[in-house]
PDB file of N, CA and C in Angstrom:
ATOM      1  N   MET A   1       0.841  -1.174   0.000  1.00 49.00           N
ATOM      2  CA  MET A   1       0.000   0.000   0.000  1.00 49.00           C
ATOM      3  C   MET A   1       0.888   1.239   0.000  1.00 49.00           C
ATOM      4  N   ASN A   2       0.535   2.168  -0.833  1.00 55.00           N
ATOM      5  CA  ASN A   2       1.248   3.428  -0.932  1.00 55.00           C
ATOM      6  C   ASN A   2       1.057   4.227   0.359  1.00 55.00           C
ATOM      7  N   PRO A   3       2.105   4.827   0.912  1.00 56.00           N
ATOM      8  CA  PRO A   3       1.952   5.597   2.157  1.00 56.00           C
ATOM      9  C   PRO A   3       0.904   6.697   2.052  1.00 56.00           C
ATOM     10  N   ARG A   4       0.743   7.273   0.870  1.00 59.00           N
ATOM     11  CA  ARG A   4      -0.280   8.306   0.710  1.00 59.00           C
ATOM     12  C   ARG A   4      -1.683   7.729   0.884  1.00 59.00           C
ATOM     13  N   GLU A   5      -1.853   6.449   0.561  1.00 57.00           N
ATOM     14  CA  GLU A   5      -3.159   5.806   0.688  1.00 57.00           C
ATOM     15  C   GLU A   5      -3.480   5.424   2.123  1.00 57.00           C
ATOM     16  N   GLN A   6      -2.485   5.369   2.970  1.00 57.00           N
ATOM     17  CA  GLN A   6      -2.713   4.998   4.358  1.00 57.00           C
ATOM     18  C   GLN A   6      -3.482   6.081   5.097  1.00 57.00           C
ATOM     19  N   ARG A   7      -3.609   7.240   4.513  1.00 67.00           N
ATOM     20  CA  ARG A   7      -4.353   8.337   5.112  1.00 67.00           C
ATOM     21  C   ARG A   7      -5.839   8.217   4.828  1.00 67.00           C
ATOM     22  N   LEU A   8      -6.261   7.112   4.324  1.00 67.00           N
ATOM     23  CA  LEU A   8      -7.636   6.910   3.885  1.00 67.00           C
ATOM     24  C   LEU A   8      -8.678   7.462   4.839  1.00 67.00           C
ATOM     25  N   GLY A   9      -8.612   7.090   6.082  1.00 71.00           N
ATOM     26  CA  GLY A   9      -9.664   7.481   7.007  1.00 71.00           C
ATOM     27  C   GLY A   9      -9.284   8.583   7.976  1.00 71.00           C
ATOM     28  N   VAL A  10      -8.135   9.226   7.765  1.00 77.00           N
ATOM     29  CA  VAL A  10      -7.682  10.236   8.723  1.00 77.00           C
ATOM     30  C   VAL A  10      -8.686  11.373   8.860  1.00 77.00           C
ATOM     31  N   GLU A  11      -9.202  11.857   7.743  1.00 78.00           N
ATOM     32  CA  GLU A  11     -10.171  12.944   7.810  1.00 78.00           C
ATOM     33  C   GLU A  11     -11.434  12.520   8.544  1.00 78.00           C
ATOM     34  N   VAL A  12     -11.870  11.305   8.297  1.00 81.00           N
ATOM     35  CA  VAL A  12     -13.056  10.785   8.982  1.00 81.00           C
ATOM     36  C   VAL A  12     -12.762  10.633  10.476  1.00 81.00           C
ATOM     37  N   GLU A  13     -11.595  10.117  10.804  1.00 81.00           N
ATOM     38  CA  GLU A  13     -11.209   9.977  12.210  1.00 81.00           C
ATOM     39  C   GLU A  13     -11.145  11.335  12.900  1.00 81.00           C
ATOM     40  N   ASN A  14     -10.575  12.327  12.228  1.00 82.00           N
ATOM     41  CA  ASN A  14     -10.485  13.662  12.818  1.00 82.00           C
ATOM     42  C   ASN A  14     -11.871  14.259  13.047  1.00 82.00           C
ATOM     43  N   GLY A  15     -12.735  14.123  12.075  1.00 83.00           N
ATOM     44  CA  GLY A  15     -14.093  14.637  12.222  1.00 83.00           C
ATOM     45  C   GLY A  15     -14.846  13.940  13.335  1.00 83.00           C
ATOM     46  N   THR A  16     -14.674  12.637  13.445  1.00 85.00           N
ATOM     47  CA  THR A  16     -15.332  11.872  14.495  1.00 85.00           C
ATOM     48  C   THR A  16     -14.790  12.266  15.874  1.00 85.00           C
ATOM     49  N   ALA A  17     -13.489  12.487  15.961  1.00 87.00           N
ATOM     50  CA  ALA A  17     -12.887  12.915  17.232  1.00 87.00           C
ATOM     51  C   ALA A  17     -13.398  14.293  17.638  1.00 87.00           C
ATOM     52  N   CYS A  18     -13.528  15.200  16.684  1.00 87.00           N
ATOM     53  CA  CYS A  18     -14.061  16.536  16.988  1.00 87.00           C
ATOM     54  C   CYS A  18     -15.509  16.436  17.457  1.00 87.00           C
ATOM     55  N   ALA A  19     -16.284  15.583  16.805  1.00 86.00           N
ATOM     56  CA  ALA A  19     -17.676  15.401  17.221  1.00 86.00           C
ATOM     57  C   ALA A  19     -17.745  14.819  18.623  1.00 86.00           C
ATOM     58  N   ALA A  20     -16.884  13.869  18.917  1.00 86.00           N
ATOM     59  CA  ALA A  20     -16.870  13.255  20.248  1.00 86.00           C
ATOM     60  C   ALA A  20     -16.510  14.280  21.311  1.00 86.00           C
ATOM     61  N   ALA A  21     -15.606  15.177  20.976  1.00 89.00           N
ATOM     62  CA  ALA A  21     -15.176  16.181  21.944  1.00 89.00           C
ATOM     63  C   ALA A  21     -16.238  17.246  22.189  1.00 89.00           C
ATOM     64  N   SER A  22     -17.085  17.471  21.209  1.00 88.00           N
ATOM     65  CA  SER A  22     -18.069  18.545  21.367  1.00 88.00           C
ATOM     66  C   SER A  22     -19.430  18.048  21.853  1.00 88.00           C
ATOM     67  N   ARG A  23     -20.061  17.176  21.100  1.00 84.00           N
ATOM     68  CA  ARG A  23     -21.422  16.771  21.467  1.00 84.00           C
ATOM     69  C   ARG A  23     -21.645  15.268  21.493  1.00 84.00           C
ATOM     70  N   GLY A  24     -20.731  14.541  21.002  1.00 84.00           N
ATOM     71  CA  GLY A  24     -20.927  13.094  20.936  1.00 84.00           C
ATOM     72  C   GLY A  24     -20.937  12.627  19.492  1.00 84.00           C
ATOM     73  N   VAL A  25     -20.690  11.372  19.324  1.00 85.00           N
ATOM     74  CA  VAL A  25     -20.552  10.787  17.998  1.00 85.00           C
ATOM     75  C   VAL A  25     -21.821  10.059  17.605  1.00 85.00           C
ATOM     76  N   ALA A  26     -22.263  10.309  16.392  1.00 86.00           N
ATOM     77  CA  ALA A  26     -23.338   9.516  15.805  1.00 86.00           C
ATOM     78  C   ALA A  26     -22.638   8.420  14.999  1.00 86.00           C
ATOM     79  N   LEU A  27     -22.686   7.208  15.475  1.00 86.00           N
ATOM     80  CA  LEU A  27     -21.923   6.115  14.886  1.00 86.00           C
ATOM     81  C   LEU A  27     -22.315   5.840  13.437  1.00 86.00           C
ATOM     82  N   GLY A  28     -23.596   5.898  13.123  1.00 88.00           N
ATOM     83  CA  GLY A  28     -24.049   5.618  11.753  1.00 88.00           C
ATOM     84  C   GLY A  28     -23.397   6.525  10.719  1.00 88.00           C
ATOM     85  N   PRO A  29     -23.504   7.857  10.879  1.00 87.00           N
ATOM     86  CA  PRO A  29     -22.859   8.744   9.913  1.00 87.00           C
ATOM     87  C   PRO A  29     -21.336   8.600   9.878  1.00 87.00           C
ATOM     88  N   ALA A  30     -20.721   8.343  11.025  1.00 85.00           N
ATOM     89  CA  ALA A  30     -19.266   8.166  11.044  1.00 85.00           C
ATOM     90  C   ALA A  30     -18.866   6.935  10.230  1.00 85.00           C
ATOM     91  N   LEU A  31     -19.579   5.842  10.396  1.00 88.00           N
ATOM     92  CA  LEU A  31     -19.277   4.633   9.625  1.00 88.00           C
ATOM     93  C   LEU A  31     -19.605   4.810   8.150  1.00 88.00           C
ATOM     94  N   ALA A  32     -20.673   5.542   7.847  1.00 88.00           N
ATOM     95  CA  ALA A  32     -21.025   5.813   6.451  1.00 88.00           C
ATOM     96  C   ALA A  32     -19.930   6.648   5.781  1.00 88.00           C
ATOM     97  N   ALA A  33     -19.400   7.641   6.500  1.00 86.00           N
ATOM     98  CA  ALA A  33     -18.324   8.464   5.951  1.00 86.00           C
ATOM     99  C   ALA A  33     -17.068   7.633   5.713  1.00 86.00           C
ATOM    100  N   LEU A  34     -16.754   6.745   6.646  1.00 85.00           N
ATOM    101  CA  LEU A  34     -15.586   5.875   6.475  1.00 85.00           C
ATOM    102  C   LEU A  34     -15.789   4.927   5.298  1.00 85.00           C
ATOM    103  N   GLY A  35     -16.983   4.368   5.163  1.00 86.00           N
ATOM    104  CA  GLY A  35     -17.287   3.502   4.017  1.00 86.00           C
ATOM    105  C   GLY A  35     -17.192   4.248   2.699  1.00 86.00           C
ATOM    106  N   GLY A  36     -17.678   5.486   2.692  1.00 85.00           N
ATOM    107  CA  GLY A  36     -17.585   6.304   1.480  1.00 85.00           C
ATOM    108  C   GLY A  36     -16.142   6.603   1.117  1.00 85.00           C
ATOM    109  N   ALA A  37     -15.329   6.923   2.125  1.00 84.00           N
ATOM    110  CA  ALA A  37     -13.910   7.190   1.875  1.00 84.00           C
ATOM    111  C   ALA A  37     -13.225   5.946   1.308  1.00 84.00           C
ATOM    112  N   LEU A  38     -13.558   4.796   1.838  1.00 84.00           N
ATOM    113  CA  LEU A  38     -12.985   3.545   1.352  1.00 84.00           C
ATOM    114  C   LEU A  38     -13.410   3.277  -0.095  1.00 84.00           C
ATOM    115  N   ALA A  39     -14.690   3.478  -0.406  1.00 81.00           N
ATOM    116  CA  ALA A  39     -15.185   3.258  -1.770  1.00 81.00           C
ATOM    117  C   ALA A  39     -14.519   4.199  -2.765  1.00 81.00           C
ATOM    118  N   ILE A  40     -14.336   5.456  -2.369  1.00 81.00           N
ATOM    119  CA  ILE A  40     -13.672   6.422  -3.244  1.00 81.00           C
ATOM    120  C   ILE A  40     -12.231   5.994  -3.509  1.00 81.00           C
ATOM    121  N   GLN A  41     -11.525   5.553  -2.472  1.00 81.00           N
ATOM    122  CA  GLN A  41     -10.137   5.131  -2.631  1.00 81.00           C
ATOM    123  C   GLN A  41     -10.024   3.916  -3.548  1.00 81.00           C
ATOM    124  N   ILE A  42     -10.905   2.942  -3.361  1.00 81.00           N
ATOM    125  CA  ILE A  42     -10.879   1.742  -4.209  1.00 81.00           C
ATOM    126  C   ILE A  42     -11.173   2.111  -5.654  1.00 81.00           C
ATOM    127  N   GLY A  43     -12.200   2.919  -5.862  1.00 80.00           N
ATOM    128  CA  GLY A  43     -12.552   3.338  -7.222  1.00 80.00           C
ATOM    129  C   GLY A  43     -11.436   4.108  -7.895  1.00 80.00           C
ATOM    130  N   THR A  44     -10.784   4.982  -7.155  1.00 82.00           N
ATOM    131  CA  THR A  44      -9.676   5.763  -7.699  1.00 82.00           C
ATOM    132  C   THR A  44      -8.509   4.862  -8.066  1.00 82.00           C
ATOM    133  N   ASN A  45      -8.206   3.883  -7.230  1.00 83.00           N
ATOM    134  CA  ASN A  45      -7.113   2.960  -7.533  1.00 83.00           C
ATOM    135  C   ASN A  45      -7.406   2.147  -8.789  1.00 83.00           C
ATOM    136  N   PHE A  46      -8.626   1.659  -8.933  1.00 83.00           N
ATOM    137  CA  PHE A  46      -8.979   0.900 -10.146  1.00 83.00           C
ATOM    138  C   PHE A  46      -8.932   1.787 -11.380  1.00 83.00           C
ATOM    139  N   ALA A  47      -9.432   3.014 -11.285  1.00 84.00           N
ATOM    140  CA  ALA A  47      -9.394   3.932 -12.427  1.00 84.00           C
ATOM    141  C   ALA A  47      -7.946   4.205 -12.820  1.00 84.00           C
ATOM    142  N   ASN A  48      -7.091   4.450 -11.853  1.00 86.00           N
ATOM    143  CA  ASN A  48      -5.685   4.706 -12.140  1.00 86.00           C
ATOM    144  C   ASN A  48      -5.040   3.492 -12.802  1.00 86.00           C
ATOM    145  N   ASP A  49      -5.382   2.304 -12.348  1.00 86.00           N
ATOM    146  CA  ASP A  49      -4.856   1.077 -12.932  1.00 86.00           C
ATOM    147  C   ASP A  49      -5.258   0.970 -14.401  1.00 86.00           C
ATOM    148  N   VAL A  50      -6.532   1.243 -14.695  1.00 87.00           N
ATOM    149  CA  VAL A  50      -7.024   1.174 -16.069  1.00 87.00           C
ATOM    150  C   VAL A  50      -6.312   2.191 -16.951  1.00 87.00           C
ATOM    151  N   PHE A  51      -6.251   3.445 -16.507  1.00 87.00           N
ATOM    152  CA  PHE A  51      -5.668   4.494 -17.328  1.00 87.00           C
ATOM    153  C   PHE A  51      -4.173   4.269 -17.550  1.00 87.00           C
ATOM    154  N   ASP A  52      -3.452   3.806 -16.525  1.00 86.00           N
ATOM    155  CA  ASP A  52      -2.030   3.515 -16.693  1.00 86.00           C
ATOM    156  C   ASP A  52      -1.820   2.368 -17.673  1.00 86.00           C
ATOM    157  N   ALA A  53      -2.657   1.349 -17.600  1.00 84.00           N
ATOM    158  CA  ALA A  53      -2.525   0.211 -18.519  1.00 84.00           C
ATOM    159  C   ALA A  53      -2.813   0.637 -19.954  1.00 84.00           C
ATOM    160  N   GLU A  54      -3.820   1.469 -20.147  1.00 84.00           N
ATOM    161  CA  GLU A  54      -4.174   1.917 -21.498  1.00 84.00           C
ATOM    162  C   GLU A  54      -3.092   2.811 -22.103  1.00 84.00           C
ATOM    163  N   ARG A  55      -2.407   3.579 -21.275  1.00 87.00           N
ATOM    164  CA  ARG A  55      -1.324   4.451 -21.747  1.00 87.00           C
ATOM    165  C   ARG A  55      -0.022   3.690 -21.930  1.00 87.00           C
ATOM    166  N   GLY A  56       0.051   2.499 -21.375  1.00 82.00           N
ATOM    167  CA  GLY A  56       1.276   1.719 -21.429  1.00 82.00           C
ATOM    168  C   GLY A  56       2.273   2.132 -20.373  1.00 82.00           C
ATOM    169  N   ALA A  57       1.812   2.805 -19.332  1.00 81.00           N
ATOM    170  CA  ALA A  57       2.700   3.287 -18.275  1.00 81.00           C
ATOM    171  C   ALA A  57       3.207   2.167 -17.380  1.00 81.00           C
ATOM    172  N   ASP A  58       2.503   1.056 -17.325  1.00 77.00           N
ATOM    173  CA  ASP A  58       2.905  -0.062 -16.473  1.00 77.00           C
ATOM    174  C   ASP A  58       3.553  -1.148 -17.320  1.00 77.00           C
ATOM    175  N   GLY A  59       4.851  -1.018 -17.529  1.00 70.00           N
ATOM    176  CA  GLY A  59       5.584  -2.012 -18.300  1.00 70.00           C
ATOM    177  C   GLY A  59       6.195  -3.058 -17.400  1.00 70.00           C
ATOM    178  N   PRO A  60       6.964  -3.960 -17.984  1.00 69.00           N
ATOM    179  CA  PRO A  60       7.584  -5.030 -17.196  1.00 69.00           C
ATOM    180  C   PRO A  60       8.617  -4.513 -16.190  1.00 69.00           C
ATOM    181  N   ASP A  61       9.124  -3.305 -16.399  1.00 76.00           N
ATOM    182  CA  ASP A  61      10.124  -2.763 -15.490  1.00 76.00           C
ATOM    183  C   ASP A  61       9.500  -1.977 -14.331  1.00 76.00           C
ATOM    184  N   ARG A  62       8.202  -1.999 -14.222  1.00 77.00           N
ATOM    185  CA  ARG A  62       7.505  -1.267 -13.162  1.00 77.00           C
ATOM    186  C   ARG A  62       7.885  -1.819 -11.793  1.00 77.00           C
ATOM    187  N   VAL A  63       8.131  -0.909 -10.860  1.00 81.00           N
ATOM    188  CA  VAL A  63       8.456  -1.282  -9.486  1.00 81.00           C
ATOM    189  C   VAL A  63       7.232  -0.973  -8.629  1.00 81.00           C
ATOM    190  N   GLY A  64       6.836  -1.902  -7.796  1.00 81.00           N
ATOM    191  CA  GLY A  64       5.697  -1.668  -6.915  1.00 81.00           C
ATOM    192  C   GLY A  64       4.758  -2.853  -6.897  1.00 81.00           C
ATOM    193  N   PRO A  65       3.612  -2.659  -6.263  1.00 82.00           N
ATOM    194  CA  PRO A  65       2.658  -3.762  -6.139  1.00 82.00           C
ATOM    195  C   PRO A  65       2.064  -4.169  -7.489  1.00 82.00           C
ATOM    196  N   LEU A  66       1.561  -5.374  -7.529  1.00 81.00           N
ATOM    197  CA  LEU A  66       0.925  -5.916  -8.726  1.00 81.00           C
ATOM    198  C   LEU A  66      -0.270  -5.070  -9.122  1.00 81.00           C
ATOM    199  N   ARG A  67      -0.394  -4.772 -10.411  1.00 84.00           N
ATOM    200  CA  ARG A  67      -1.533  -4.015 -10.925  1.00 84.00           C
ATOM    201  C   ARG A  67      -2.426  -4.988 -11.692  1.00 84.00           C
ATOM    202  N   ALA A  68      -3.680  -5.023 -11.341  1.00 84.00           N
ATOM    203  CA  ALA A  68      -4.605  -6.037 -11.854  1.00 84.00           C
ATOM    204  C   ALA A  68      -4.731  -6.010 -13.371  1.00 84.00           C
ATOM    205  N   VAL A  69      -4.884  -4.845 -13.964  1.00 85.00           N
ATOM    206  CA  VAL A  69      -5.105  -4.760 -15.411  1.00 85.00           C
ATOM    207  C   VAL A  69      -3.825  -5.069 -16.171  1.00 85.00           C
ATOM    208  N   SER A  70      -2.726  -4.433 -15.803  1.00 82.00           N
ATOM    209  CA  SER A  70      -1.484  -4.649 -16.546  1.00 82.00           C
ATOM    210  C   SER A  70      -0.960  -6.077 -16.377  1.00 82.00           C
ATOM    211  N   ALA A  71      -1.298  -6.732 -15.268  1.00 82.00           N
ATOM    212  CA  ALA A  71      -0.878  -8.118 -15.058  1.00 82.00           C
ATOM    213  C   ALA A  71      -1.788  -9.110 -15.779  1.00 82.00           C
ATOM    214  N   GLY A  72      -2.890  -8.621 -16.351  1.00 84.00           N
ATOM    215  CA  GLY A  72      -3.800  -9.492 -17.073  1.00 84.00           C
ATOM    216  C   GLY A  72      -4.779 -10.239 -16.184  1.00 84.00           C
ATOM    217  N   LEU A  73      -4.884  -9.850 -14.917  1.00 88.00           N
ATOM    218  CA  LEU A  73      -5.819 -10.512 -14.006  1.00 88.00           C
ATOM    219  C   LEU A  73      -7.266 -10.131 -14.307  1.00 88.00           C
ATOM    220  N   VAL A  74      -7.464  -8.946 -14.845  1.00 84.00           N
ATOM    221  CA  VAL A  74      -8.789  -8.454 -15.191  1.00 84.00           C
ATOM    222  C   VAL A  74      -8.627  -7.483 -16.357  1.00 84.00           C
ATOM    223  N   SER A  75      -9.633  -7.415 -17.206  1.00 85.00           N
ATOM    224  CA  SER A  75      -9.532  -6.519 -18.361  1.00 85.00           C
ATOM    225  C   SER A  75      -9.938  -5.097 -17.988  1.00 85.00           C
ATOM    226  N   ALA A  76      -9.421  -4.144 -18.742  1.00 84.00           N
ATOM    227  CA  ALA A  76      -9.799  -2.751 -18.525  1.00 84.00           C
ATOM    228  C   ALA A  76     -11.301  -2.582 -18.739  1.00 84.00           C
ATOM    229  N   ARG A  77     -11.830  -3.306 -19.696  1.00 82.00           N
ATOM    230  CA  ARG A  77     -13.271  -3.224 -19.964  1.00 82.00           C
ATOM    231  C   ARG A  77     -14.085  -3.683 -18.753  1.00 82.00           C
ATOM    232  N   ALA A  78     -13.646  -4.760 -18.107  1.00 81.00           N
ATOM    233  CA  ALA A  78     -14.363  -5.258 -16.928  1.00 81.00           C
ATOM    234  C   ALA A  78     -14.355  -4.226 -15.813  1.00 81.00           C
ATOM    235  N   ILE A  79     -13.221  -3.562 -15.617  1.00 81.00           N
ATOM    236  CA  ILE A  79     -13.144  -2.534 -14.586  1.00 81.00           C
ATOM    237  C   ILE A  79     -14.057  -1.367 -14.944  1.00 81.00           C
ATOM    238  N   ARG A  80     -14.069  -0.977 -16.203  1.00 79.00           N
ATOM    239  CA  ARG A  80     -14.916   0.133 -16.646  1.00 79.00           C
ATOM    240  C   ARG A  80     -16.407  -0.178 -16.496  1.00 79.00           C
ATOM    241  N   GLU A  81     -16.767  -1.444 -16.482  1.00 76.00           N
ATOM    242  CA  GLU A  81     -18.185  -1.810 -16.385  1.00 76.00           C
ATOM    243  C   GLU A  81     -18.686  -1.910 -14.948  1.00 76.00           C
ATOM    244  N   ILE A  82     -17.813  -1.738 -13.980  1.00 74.00           N
ATOM    245  CA  ILE A  82     -18.244  -1.787 -12.579  1.00 74.00           C
ATOM    246  C   ILE A  82     -19.068  -0.539 -12.287  1.00 74.00           C
ATOM    247  N   PRO A  83     -20.305  -0.713 -11.866  1.00 57.00           N
ATOM    248  CA  PRO A  83     -21.151   0.472 -11.592  1.00 57.00           C
ATOM    249  C   PRO A  83     -20.855   1.055 -10.213  1.00 57.00           C
ATOM    250  N   TRP A  84     -19.956   2.012 -10.151  1.00 52.00           N
ATOM    251  CA  TRP A  84     -19.614   2.639  -8.887  1.00 52.00           C
ATOM    252  C   TRP A  84     -20.755   3.517  -8.413  1.00 52.00           C
ATOM    253  N   ALA A  85     -20.870   3.674  -7.132  1.00 43.00           N
ATOM    254  CA  ALA A  85     -21.931   4.466  -6.534  1.00 43.00           C
ATOM    255  C   ALA A  85     -21.885   5.921  -7.018  1.00 43.00           C
ATOM    256  N   ALA A  86     -20.691   6.410  -7.321  1.00 47.00           N
ATOM    257  CA  ALA A  86     -20.558   7.800  -7.767  1.00 47.00           C
ATOM    258  C   ALA A  86     -20.831   7.960  -9.253  1.00 47.00           C
ATOM    259  N   GLY A  87     -21.120   6.891  -9.953  1.00 58.00           N
ATOM    260  CA  GLY A  87     -21.397   6.954 -11.384  1.00 58.00           C
ATOM    261  C   GLY A  87     -20.368   6.165 -12.160  1.00 58.00           C
ATOM    262  N   ARG A  88     -20.434   6.301 -13.451  1.00 53.00           N
ATOM    263  CA  ARG A  88     -19.531   5.577 -14.332  1.00 53.00           C
ATOM    264  C   ARG A  88     -18.558   6.566 -14.967  1.00 53.00           C
ATOM    265  N   TRP A  89     -17.312   6.145 -15.148  1.00 51.00           N
ATOM    266  CA  TRP A  89     -16.378   6.974 -15.906  1.00 51.00           C
ATOM    267  C   TRP A  89     -16.189   6.317 -17.255  1.00 51.00           C
ATOM    268  N   GLU A  90     -16.047   7.113 -18.273  1.00 52.00           N
ATOM    269  CA  GLU A  90     -15.851   6.578 -19.632  1.00 52.00           C
ATOM    270  C   GLU A  90     -14.957   7.483 -20.409  1.00 52.00           C
TER     271      GLU A  90
END
């Protein structure tokens, strides 16, 4: 995991901590915000994987974690057909 991605829930955690310090935490909205942040991160990672594979940016000399599309584990078309909650990118 990229260190920049490890910040996934920091904003949600900070907001929840501020709410706890002031009036109390509503667990439902806090968990919904964390779930939304997670969904956005996953969708962004898949989109980046597709676009890098289509541009040819992920060659055999790439250093880092395995990329699903460039490794042939899934097609770019299959990723593009996933109906994300935020809509479809094309």
